[in-house]
PDB file of C-alpha atoms and ligand atoms in Angstrom:
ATOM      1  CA  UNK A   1       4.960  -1.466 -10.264  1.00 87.00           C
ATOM      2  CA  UNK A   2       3.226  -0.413  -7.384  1.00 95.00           C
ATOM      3  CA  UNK A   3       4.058  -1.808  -3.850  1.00 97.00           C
ATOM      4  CA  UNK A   4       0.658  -2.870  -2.353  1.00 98.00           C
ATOM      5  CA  UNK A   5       2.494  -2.339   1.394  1.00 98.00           C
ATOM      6  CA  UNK A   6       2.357   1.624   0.367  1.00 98.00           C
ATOM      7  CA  UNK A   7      -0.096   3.895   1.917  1.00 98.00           C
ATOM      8  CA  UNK A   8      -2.870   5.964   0.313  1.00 98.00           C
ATOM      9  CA  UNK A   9      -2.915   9.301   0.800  1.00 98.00           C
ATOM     10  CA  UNK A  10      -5.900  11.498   1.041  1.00 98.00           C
ATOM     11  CA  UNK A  11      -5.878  15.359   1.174  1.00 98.00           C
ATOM     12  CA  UNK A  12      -8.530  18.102   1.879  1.00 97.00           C
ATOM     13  CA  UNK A  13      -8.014  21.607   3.030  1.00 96.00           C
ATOM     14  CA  UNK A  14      -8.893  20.661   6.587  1.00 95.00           C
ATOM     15  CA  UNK A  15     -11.463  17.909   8.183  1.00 95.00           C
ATOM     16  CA  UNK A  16     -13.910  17.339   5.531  1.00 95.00           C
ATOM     17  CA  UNK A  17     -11.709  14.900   3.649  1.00 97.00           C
ATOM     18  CA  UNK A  18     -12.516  12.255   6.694  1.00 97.00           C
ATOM     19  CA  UNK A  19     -15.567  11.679   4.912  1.00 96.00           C
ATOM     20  CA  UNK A  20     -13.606   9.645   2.008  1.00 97.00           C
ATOM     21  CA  UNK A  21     -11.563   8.130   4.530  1.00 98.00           C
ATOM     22  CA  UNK A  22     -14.883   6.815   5.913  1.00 97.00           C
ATOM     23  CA  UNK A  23     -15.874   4.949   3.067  1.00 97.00           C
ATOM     24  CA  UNK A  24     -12.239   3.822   2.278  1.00 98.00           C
ATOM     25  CA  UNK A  25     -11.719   2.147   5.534  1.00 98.00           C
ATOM     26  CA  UNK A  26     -15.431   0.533   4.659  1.00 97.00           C
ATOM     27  CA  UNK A  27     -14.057  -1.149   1.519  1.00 98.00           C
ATOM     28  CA  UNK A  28     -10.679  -1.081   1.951  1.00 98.00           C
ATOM     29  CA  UNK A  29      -9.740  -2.309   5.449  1.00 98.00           C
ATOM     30  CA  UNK A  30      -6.483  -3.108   4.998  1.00 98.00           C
ATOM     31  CA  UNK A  31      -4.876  -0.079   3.148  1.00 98.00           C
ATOM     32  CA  UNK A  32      -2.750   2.432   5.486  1.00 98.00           C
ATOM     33  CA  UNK A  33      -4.358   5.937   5.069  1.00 98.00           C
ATOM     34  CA  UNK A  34      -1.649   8.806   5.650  1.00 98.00           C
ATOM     35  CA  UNK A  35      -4.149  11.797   6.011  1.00 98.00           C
ATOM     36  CA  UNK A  36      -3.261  15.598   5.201  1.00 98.00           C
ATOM     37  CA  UNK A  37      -5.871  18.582   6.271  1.00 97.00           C
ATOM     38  CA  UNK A  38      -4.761  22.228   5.343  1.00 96.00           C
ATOM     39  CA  UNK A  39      -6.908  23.486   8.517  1.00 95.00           C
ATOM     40  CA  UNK A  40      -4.559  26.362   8.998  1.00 95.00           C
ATOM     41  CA  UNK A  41      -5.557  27.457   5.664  1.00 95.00           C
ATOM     42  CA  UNK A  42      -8.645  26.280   5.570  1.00 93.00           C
ATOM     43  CA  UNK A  43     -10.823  27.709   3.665  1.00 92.00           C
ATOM     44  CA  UNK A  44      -9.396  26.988  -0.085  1.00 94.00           C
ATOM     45  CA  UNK A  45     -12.977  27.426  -1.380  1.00 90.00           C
ATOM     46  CA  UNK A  46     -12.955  31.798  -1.004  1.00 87.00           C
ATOM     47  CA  UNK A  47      -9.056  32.082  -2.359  1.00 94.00           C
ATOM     48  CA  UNK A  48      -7.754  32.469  -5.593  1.00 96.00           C
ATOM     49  CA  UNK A  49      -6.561  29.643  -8.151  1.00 97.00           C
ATOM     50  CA  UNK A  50      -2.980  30.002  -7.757  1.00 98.00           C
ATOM     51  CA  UNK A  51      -2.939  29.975  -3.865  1.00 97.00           C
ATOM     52  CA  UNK A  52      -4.945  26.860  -4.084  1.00 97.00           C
ATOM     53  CA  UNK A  53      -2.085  25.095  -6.427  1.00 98.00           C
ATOM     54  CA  UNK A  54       0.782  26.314  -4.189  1.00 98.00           C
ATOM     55  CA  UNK A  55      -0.939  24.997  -1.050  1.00 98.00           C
ATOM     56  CA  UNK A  56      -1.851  21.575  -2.850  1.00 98.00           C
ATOM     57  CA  UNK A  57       1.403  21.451  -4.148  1.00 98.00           C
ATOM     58  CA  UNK A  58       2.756  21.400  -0.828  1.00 97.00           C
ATOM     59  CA  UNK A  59       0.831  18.682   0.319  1.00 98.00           C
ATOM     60  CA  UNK A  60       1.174  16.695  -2.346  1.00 98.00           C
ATOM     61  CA  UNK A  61       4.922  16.783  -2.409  1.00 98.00           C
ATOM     62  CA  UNK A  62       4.409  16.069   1.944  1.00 98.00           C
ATOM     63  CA  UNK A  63       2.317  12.888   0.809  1.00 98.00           C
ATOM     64  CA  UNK A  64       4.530  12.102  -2.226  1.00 98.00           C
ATOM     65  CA  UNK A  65       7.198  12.147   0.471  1.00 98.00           C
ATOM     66  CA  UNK A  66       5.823   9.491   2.174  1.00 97.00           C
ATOM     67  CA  UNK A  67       5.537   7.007  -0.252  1.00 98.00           C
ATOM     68  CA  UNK A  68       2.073   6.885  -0.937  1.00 98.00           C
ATOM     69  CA  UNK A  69       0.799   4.836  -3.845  1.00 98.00           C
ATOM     70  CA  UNK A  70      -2.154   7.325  -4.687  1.00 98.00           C
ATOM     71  CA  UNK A  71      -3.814   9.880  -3.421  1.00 98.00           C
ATOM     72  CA  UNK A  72      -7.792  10.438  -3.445  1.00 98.00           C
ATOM     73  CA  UNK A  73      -7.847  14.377  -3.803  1.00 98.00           C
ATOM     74  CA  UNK A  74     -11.090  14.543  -1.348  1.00 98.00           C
ATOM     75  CA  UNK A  75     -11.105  18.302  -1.978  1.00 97.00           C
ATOM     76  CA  UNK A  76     -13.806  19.375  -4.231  1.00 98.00           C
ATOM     77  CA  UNK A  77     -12.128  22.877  -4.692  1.00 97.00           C
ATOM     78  CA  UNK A  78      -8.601  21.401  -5.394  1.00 98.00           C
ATOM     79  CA  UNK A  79     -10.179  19.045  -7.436  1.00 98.00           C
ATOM     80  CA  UNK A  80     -11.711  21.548  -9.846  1.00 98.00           C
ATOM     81  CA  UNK A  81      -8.049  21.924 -10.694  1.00 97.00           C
ATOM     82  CA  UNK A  82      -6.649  18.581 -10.988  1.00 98.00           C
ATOM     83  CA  UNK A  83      -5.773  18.679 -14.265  1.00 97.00           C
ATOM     84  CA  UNK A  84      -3.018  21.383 -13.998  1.00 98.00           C
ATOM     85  CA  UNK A  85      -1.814  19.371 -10.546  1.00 98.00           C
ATOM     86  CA  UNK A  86      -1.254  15.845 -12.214  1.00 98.00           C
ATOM     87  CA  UNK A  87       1.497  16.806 -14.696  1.00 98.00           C
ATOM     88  CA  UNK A  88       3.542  17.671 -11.281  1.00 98.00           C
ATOM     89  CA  UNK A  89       3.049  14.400  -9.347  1.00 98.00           C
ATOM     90  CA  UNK A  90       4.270  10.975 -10.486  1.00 95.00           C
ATOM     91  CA  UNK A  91       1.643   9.173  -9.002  1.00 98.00           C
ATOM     92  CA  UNK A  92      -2.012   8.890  -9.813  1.00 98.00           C
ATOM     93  CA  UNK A  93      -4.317  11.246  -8.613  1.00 98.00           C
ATOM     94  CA  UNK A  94      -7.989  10.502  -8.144  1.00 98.00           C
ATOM     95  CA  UNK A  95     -10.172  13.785  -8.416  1.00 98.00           C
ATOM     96  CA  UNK A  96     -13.909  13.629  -6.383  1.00 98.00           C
ATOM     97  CA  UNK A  97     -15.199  16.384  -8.724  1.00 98.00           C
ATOM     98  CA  UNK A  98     -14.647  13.576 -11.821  1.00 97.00           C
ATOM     99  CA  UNK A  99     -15.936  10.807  -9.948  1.00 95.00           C
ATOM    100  CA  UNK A 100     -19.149  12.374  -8.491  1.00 96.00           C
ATOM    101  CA  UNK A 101     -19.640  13.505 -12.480  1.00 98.00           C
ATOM    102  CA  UNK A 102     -19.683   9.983 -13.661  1.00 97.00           C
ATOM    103  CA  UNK A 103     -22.245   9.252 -10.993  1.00 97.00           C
ATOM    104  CA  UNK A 104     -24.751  11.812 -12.590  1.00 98.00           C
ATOM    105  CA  UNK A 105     -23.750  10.546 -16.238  1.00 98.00           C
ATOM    106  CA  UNK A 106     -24.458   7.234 -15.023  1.00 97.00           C
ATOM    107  CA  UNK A 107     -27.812   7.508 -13.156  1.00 97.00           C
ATOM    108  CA  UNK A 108     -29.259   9.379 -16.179  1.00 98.00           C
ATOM    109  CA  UNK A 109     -30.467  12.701 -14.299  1.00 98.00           C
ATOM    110  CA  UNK A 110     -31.799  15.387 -16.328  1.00 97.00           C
ATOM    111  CA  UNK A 111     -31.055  17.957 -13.210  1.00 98.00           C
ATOM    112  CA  UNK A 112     -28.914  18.326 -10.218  1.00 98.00           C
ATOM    113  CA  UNK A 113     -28.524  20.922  -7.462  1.00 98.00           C
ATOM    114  CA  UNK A 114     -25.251  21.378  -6.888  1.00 98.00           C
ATOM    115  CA  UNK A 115     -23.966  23.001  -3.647  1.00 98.00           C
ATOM    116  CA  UNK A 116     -20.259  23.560  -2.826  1.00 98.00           C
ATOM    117  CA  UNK A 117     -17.732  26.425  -2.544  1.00 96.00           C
ATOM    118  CA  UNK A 118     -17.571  29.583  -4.561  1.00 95.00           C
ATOM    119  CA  UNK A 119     -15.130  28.636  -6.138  1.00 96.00           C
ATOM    120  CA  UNK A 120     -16.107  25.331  -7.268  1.00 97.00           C
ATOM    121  CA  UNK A 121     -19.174  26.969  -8.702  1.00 98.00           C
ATOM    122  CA  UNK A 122     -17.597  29.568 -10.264  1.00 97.00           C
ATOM    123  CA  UNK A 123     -14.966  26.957 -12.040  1.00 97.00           C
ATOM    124  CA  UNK A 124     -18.081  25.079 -14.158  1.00 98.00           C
ATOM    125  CA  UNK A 125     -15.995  22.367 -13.405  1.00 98.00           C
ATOM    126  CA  UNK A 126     -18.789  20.065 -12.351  1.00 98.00           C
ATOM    127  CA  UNK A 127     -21.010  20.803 -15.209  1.00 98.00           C
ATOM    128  CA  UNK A 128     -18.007  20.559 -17.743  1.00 98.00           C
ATOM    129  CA  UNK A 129     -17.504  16.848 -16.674  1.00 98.00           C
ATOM    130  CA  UNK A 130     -21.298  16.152 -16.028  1.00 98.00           C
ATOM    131  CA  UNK A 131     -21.781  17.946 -19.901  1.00 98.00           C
ATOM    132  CA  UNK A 132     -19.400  15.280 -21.132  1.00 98.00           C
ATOM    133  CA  UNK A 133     -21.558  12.431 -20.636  1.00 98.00           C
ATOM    134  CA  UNK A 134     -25.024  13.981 -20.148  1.00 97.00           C
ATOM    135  CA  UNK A 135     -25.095  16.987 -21.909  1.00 98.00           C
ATOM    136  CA  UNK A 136     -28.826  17.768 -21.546  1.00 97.00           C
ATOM    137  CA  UNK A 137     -28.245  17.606 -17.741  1.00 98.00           C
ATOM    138  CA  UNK A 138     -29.339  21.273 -15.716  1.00 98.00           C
ATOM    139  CA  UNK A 139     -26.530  21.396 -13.245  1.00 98.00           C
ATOM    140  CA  UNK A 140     -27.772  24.133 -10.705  1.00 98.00           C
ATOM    141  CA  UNK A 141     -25.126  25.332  -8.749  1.00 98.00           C
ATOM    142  CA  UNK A 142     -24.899  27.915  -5.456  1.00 98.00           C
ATOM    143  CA  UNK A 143     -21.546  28.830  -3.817  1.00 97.00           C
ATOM    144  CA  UNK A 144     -21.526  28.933  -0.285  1.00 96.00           C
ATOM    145  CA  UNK A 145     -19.258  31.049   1.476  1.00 94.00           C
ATOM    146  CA  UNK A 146     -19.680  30.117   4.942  1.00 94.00           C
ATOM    147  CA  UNK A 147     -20.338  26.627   5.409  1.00 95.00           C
ATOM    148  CA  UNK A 148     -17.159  24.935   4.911  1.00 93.00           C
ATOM    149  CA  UNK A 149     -15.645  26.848   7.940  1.00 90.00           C
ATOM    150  CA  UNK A 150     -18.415  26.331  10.476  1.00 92.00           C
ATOM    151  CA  UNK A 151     -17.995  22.416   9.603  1.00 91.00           C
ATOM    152  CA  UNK A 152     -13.916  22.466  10.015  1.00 86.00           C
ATOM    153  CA  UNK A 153     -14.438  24.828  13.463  1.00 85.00           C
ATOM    154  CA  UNK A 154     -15.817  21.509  14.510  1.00 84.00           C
ATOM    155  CA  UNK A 155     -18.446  23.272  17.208  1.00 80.00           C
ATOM    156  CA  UNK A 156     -21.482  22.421  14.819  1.00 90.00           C
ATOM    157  CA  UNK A 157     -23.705  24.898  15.835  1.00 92.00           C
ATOM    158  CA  UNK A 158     -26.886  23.672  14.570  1.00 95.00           C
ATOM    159  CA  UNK A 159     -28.895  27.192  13.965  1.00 96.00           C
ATOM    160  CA  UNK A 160     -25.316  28.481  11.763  1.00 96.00           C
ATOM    161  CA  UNK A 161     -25.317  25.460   9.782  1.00 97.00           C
ATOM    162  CA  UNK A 162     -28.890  24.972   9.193  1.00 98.00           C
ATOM    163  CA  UNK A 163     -29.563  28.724   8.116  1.00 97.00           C
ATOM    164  CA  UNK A 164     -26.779  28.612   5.825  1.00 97.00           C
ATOM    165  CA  UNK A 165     -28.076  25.373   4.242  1.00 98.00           C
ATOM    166  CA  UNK A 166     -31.561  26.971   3.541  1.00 98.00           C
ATOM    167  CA  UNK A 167     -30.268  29.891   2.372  1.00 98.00           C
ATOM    168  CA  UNK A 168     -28.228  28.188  -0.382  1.00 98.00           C
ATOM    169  CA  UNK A 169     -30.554  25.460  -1.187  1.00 98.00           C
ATOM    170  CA  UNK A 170     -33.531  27.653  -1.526  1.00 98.00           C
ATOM    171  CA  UNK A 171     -31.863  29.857  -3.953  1.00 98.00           C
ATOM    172  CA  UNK A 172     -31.455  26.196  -5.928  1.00 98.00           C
ATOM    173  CA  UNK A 173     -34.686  25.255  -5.403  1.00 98.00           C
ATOM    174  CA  UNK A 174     -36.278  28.936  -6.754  1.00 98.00           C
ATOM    175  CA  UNK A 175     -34.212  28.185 -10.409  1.00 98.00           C
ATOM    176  CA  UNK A 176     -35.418  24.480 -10.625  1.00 98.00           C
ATOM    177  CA  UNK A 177     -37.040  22.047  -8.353  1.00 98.00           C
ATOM    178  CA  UNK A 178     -34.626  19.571  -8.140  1.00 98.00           C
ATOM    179  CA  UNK A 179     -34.448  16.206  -6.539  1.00 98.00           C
ATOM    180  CA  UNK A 180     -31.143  15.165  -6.864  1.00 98.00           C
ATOM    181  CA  UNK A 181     -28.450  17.475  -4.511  1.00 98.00           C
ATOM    182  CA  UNK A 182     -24.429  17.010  -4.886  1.00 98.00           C
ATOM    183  CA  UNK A 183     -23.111  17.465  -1.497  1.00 98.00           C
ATOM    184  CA  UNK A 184     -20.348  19.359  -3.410  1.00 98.00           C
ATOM    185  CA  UNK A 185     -17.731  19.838  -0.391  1.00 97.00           C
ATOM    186  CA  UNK A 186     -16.200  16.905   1.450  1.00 95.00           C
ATOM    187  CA  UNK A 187     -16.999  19.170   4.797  1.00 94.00           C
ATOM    188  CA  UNK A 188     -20.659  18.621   3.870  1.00 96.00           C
ATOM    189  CA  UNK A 189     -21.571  14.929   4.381  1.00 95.00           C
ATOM    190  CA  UNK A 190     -20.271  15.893   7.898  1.00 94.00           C
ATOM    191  CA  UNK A 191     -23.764  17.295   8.499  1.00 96.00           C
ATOM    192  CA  UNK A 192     -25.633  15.485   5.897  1.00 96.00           C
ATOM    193  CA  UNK A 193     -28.181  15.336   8.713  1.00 96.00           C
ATOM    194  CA  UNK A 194     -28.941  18.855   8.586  1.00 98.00           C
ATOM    195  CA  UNK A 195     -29.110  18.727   5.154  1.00 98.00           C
ATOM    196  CA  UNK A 196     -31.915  15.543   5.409  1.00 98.00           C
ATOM    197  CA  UNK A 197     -33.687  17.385   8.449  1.00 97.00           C
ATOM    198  CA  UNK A 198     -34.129  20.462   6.011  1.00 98.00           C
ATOM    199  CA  UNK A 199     -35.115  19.178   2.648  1.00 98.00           C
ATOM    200  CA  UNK A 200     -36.074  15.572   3.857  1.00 97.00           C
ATOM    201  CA  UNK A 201     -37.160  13.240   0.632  1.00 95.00           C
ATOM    202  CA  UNK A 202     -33.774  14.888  -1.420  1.00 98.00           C
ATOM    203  CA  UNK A 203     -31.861  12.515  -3.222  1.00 97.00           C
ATOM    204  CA  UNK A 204     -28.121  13.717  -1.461  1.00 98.00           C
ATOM    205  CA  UNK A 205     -25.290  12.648  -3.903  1.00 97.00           C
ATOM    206  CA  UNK A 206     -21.856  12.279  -1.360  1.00 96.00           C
ATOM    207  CA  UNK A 207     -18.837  12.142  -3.755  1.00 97.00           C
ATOM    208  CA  UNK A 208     -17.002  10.204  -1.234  1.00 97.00           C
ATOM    209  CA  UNK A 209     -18.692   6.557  -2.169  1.00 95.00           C
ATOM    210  CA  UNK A 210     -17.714   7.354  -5.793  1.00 96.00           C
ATOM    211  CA  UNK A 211     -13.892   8.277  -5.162  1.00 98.00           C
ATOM    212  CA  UNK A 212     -13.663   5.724  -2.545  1.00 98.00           C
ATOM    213  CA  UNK A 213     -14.689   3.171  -5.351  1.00 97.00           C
ATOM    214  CA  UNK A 214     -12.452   4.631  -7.896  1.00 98.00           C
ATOM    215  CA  UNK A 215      -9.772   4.171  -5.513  1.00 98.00           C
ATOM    216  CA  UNK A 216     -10.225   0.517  -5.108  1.00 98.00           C
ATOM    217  CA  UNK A 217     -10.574  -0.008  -9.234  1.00 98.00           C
ATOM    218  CA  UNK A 218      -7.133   1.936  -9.804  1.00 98.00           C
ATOM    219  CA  UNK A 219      -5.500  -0.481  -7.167  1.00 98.00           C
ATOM    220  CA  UNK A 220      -7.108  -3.348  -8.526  1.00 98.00           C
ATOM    221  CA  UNK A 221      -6.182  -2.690 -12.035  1.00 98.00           C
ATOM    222  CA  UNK A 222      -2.515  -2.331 -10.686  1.00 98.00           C
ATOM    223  CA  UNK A 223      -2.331  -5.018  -8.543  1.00 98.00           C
ATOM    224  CA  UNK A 224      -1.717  -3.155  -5.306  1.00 98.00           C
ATOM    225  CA  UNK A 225      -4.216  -3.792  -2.827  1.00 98.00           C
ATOM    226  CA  UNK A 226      -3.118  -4.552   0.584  1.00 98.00           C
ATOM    227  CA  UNK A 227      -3.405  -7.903   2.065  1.00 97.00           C
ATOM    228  CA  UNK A 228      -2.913  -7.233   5.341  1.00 98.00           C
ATOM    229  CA  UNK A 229      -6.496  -7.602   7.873  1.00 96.00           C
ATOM    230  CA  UNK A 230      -6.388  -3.848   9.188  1.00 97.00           C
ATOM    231  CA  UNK A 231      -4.657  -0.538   8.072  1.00 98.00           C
ATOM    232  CA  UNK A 232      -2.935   1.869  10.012  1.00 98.00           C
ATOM    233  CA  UNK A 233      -4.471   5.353  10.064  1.00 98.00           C
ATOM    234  CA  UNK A 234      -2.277   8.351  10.339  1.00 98.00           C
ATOM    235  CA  UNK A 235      -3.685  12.256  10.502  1.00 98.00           C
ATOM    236  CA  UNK A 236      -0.988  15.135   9.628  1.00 98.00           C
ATOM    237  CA  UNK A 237      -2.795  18.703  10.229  1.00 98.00           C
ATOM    238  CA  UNK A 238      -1.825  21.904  10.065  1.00 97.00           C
ATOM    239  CA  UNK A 239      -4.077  23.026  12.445  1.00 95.00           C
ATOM    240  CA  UNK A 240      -5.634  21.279  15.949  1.00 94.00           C
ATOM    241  CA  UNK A 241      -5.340  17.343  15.591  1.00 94.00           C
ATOM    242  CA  UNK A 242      -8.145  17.303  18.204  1.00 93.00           C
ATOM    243  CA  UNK A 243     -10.975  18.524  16.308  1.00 93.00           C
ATOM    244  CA  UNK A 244      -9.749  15.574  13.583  1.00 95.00           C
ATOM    245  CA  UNK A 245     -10.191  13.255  16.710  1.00 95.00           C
ATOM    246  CA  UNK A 246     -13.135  14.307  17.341  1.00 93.00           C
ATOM    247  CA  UNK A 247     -14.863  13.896  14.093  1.00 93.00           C
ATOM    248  CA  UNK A 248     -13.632  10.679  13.373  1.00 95.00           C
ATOM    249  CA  UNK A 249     -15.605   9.686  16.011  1.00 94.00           C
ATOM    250  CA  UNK A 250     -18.831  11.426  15.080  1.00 91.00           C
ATOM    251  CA  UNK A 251     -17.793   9.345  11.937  1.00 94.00           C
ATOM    252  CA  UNK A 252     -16.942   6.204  13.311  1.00 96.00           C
ATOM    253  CA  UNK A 253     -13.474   5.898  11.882  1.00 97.00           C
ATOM    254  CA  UNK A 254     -11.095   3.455  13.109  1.00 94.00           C
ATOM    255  CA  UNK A 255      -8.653   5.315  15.658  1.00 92.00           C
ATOM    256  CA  UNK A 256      -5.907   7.179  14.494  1.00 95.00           C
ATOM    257  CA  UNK A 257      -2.732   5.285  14.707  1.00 93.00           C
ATOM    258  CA  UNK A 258      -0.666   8.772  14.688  1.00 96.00           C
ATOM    259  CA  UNK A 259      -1.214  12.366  14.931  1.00 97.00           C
ATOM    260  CA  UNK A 260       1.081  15.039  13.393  1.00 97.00           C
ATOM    261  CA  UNK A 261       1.231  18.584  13.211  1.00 97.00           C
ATOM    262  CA  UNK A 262       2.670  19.447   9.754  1.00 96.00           C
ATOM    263  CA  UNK A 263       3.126  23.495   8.746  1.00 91.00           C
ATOM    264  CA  UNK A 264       3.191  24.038   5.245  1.00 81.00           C
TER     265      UNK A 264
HETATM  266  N1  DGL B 301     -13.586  20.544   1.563  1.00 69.54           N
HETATM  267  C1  DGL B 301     -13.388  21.396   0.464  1.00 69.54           C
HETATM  268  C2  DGL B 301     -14.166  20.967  -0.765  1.00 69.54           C
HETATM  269  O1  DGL B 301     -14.521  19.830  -0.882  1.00 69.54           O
HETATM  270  C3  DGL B 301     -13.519  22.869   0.601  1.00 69.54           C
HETATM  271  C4  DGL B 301     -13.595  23.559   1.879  1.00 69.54           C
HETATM  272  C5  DGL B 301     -12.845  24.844   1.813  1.00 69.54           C
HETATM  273  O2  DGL B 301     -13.398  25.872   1.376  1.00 69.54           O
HETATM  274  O3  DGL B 301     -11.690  24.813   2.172  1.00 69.54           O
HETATM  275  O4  DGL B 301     -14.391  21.770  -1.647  1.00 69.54           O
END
């Protein structure tokens, strides 16, 4: 039995996992959020598979720790390898790579850009799932490299940002024209305006409202929702709390209730 008082925990390798926390705070207002963002380490999406588990690992067991009742893995990149991380943990773990799948299986599209790291491009994971339940589905996919790390720098420097965006899409675009784009990163609803000033009339797919959902079905189904009116928010970082502040404003979060510094 799960005790609905328990908070939910929600990882990422640095800021971008603030986008989940945006739409869990919509629909679940009551649930306290303990937050963990790998900034120091951040980013997951150019290293290899096994320094991705170790690093996850670690936060899991920090979140575990604290009692949390689930945890939304917000991290596409970690995600791609949540089936190797849940035989560790002895509490559920929602992956946004599987939920964001479903989404495609269950709108019916016959293609989908994809953009996200390298690495979770170069895993297949998203077509693997997406093949599952759609398999004549044309899931074109584009690493990119760079924009992860301008997002978690927090400076958003529009030219950066922008050029990388074109650059990546474009290459999409040249292998099919598609209409449908999977924000595949959790740092890259942060800017989903660039992404709508640049290819304006897109249909952008943000993983976040799926997980978020998911979330709120697995607590339902166990019984564990919060009652209580408001949640408390809490941010552990291993790198500079401010720039956390400071997007969950361009966000509109509710205020952190506590920041920590956590090394891992
Ligand atoms: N936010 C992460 C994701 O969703 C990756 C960023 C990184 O490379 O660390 O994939």
């Amino acid at each position: 039995m799960l005790n609905p008082s328990n908070p939910i925990g929600v990882m990422d390798s640095g800021i971008g996992g603030l986008t989940v926390v945006k739409e869990l705070q919509r629909i679940l207002p009551g649930e306290d959020i303990i937050y963990f963002g790998d900034s120091a380490n951040c980013p997951y999406g150019n290293k290899t598979s096994d320094q991705i588990f170790e690093l996850s690992c670690h936060m899991l067991r920090f979140l575990g720790g604290n009692g949390v009742k689930c945890t939304a893995i917000a991290c596409n990149t970690i995600s791609t390898m949540a089936d190797r991380l849940r035989p560790c943990f002895d509490y559920q773990i929602i992956s946004i790579v599987e939920e964001a799948a479903q989404y495609v299986i269950r709108e019916k599209l016959r293609s989908v850009g994809l953009i996200a790291t390298e690495f979770t491009v170069a895993s297949g994971k998203y077509a693997e799932l997406i093949h599952k339940g759609n398999p004549d589905c044309h899931v074109i996919g584009k690493g990119s490299p760079l924009l992860a790390a301008l997002v978690d720098r927090g400076d958003f420097n529009q030219h950066d940002i922008n050029l990388e965006i074109t650059t990546q899409v474009d290459n999409i675009l040249s292998r099919e024209k598609v209409e449908n784009l999977i924000l595949g990163c959790t740092h890259y609803p942060i800017v989903e305006e660039n992404f709508r000033q640049c290819y304006p009339g897109m249909n952008l797919i943000n993983p976040a409202l799926e997980q978020a959902n998911a979330v709120k079905a697995y607590l339902t189904g166990q019984n564990a929702l919060n009652p209580q009116k408001k949640g408390t928010f809490t941010i552990c970082t291993s790198g500079d709390p401010q720039v956390y502040v400071n997007v969950g404003k361009r966000l509109g979060l509710f205020e952190a209730s506590e920041l920590k510094v956590v090394h891992i």
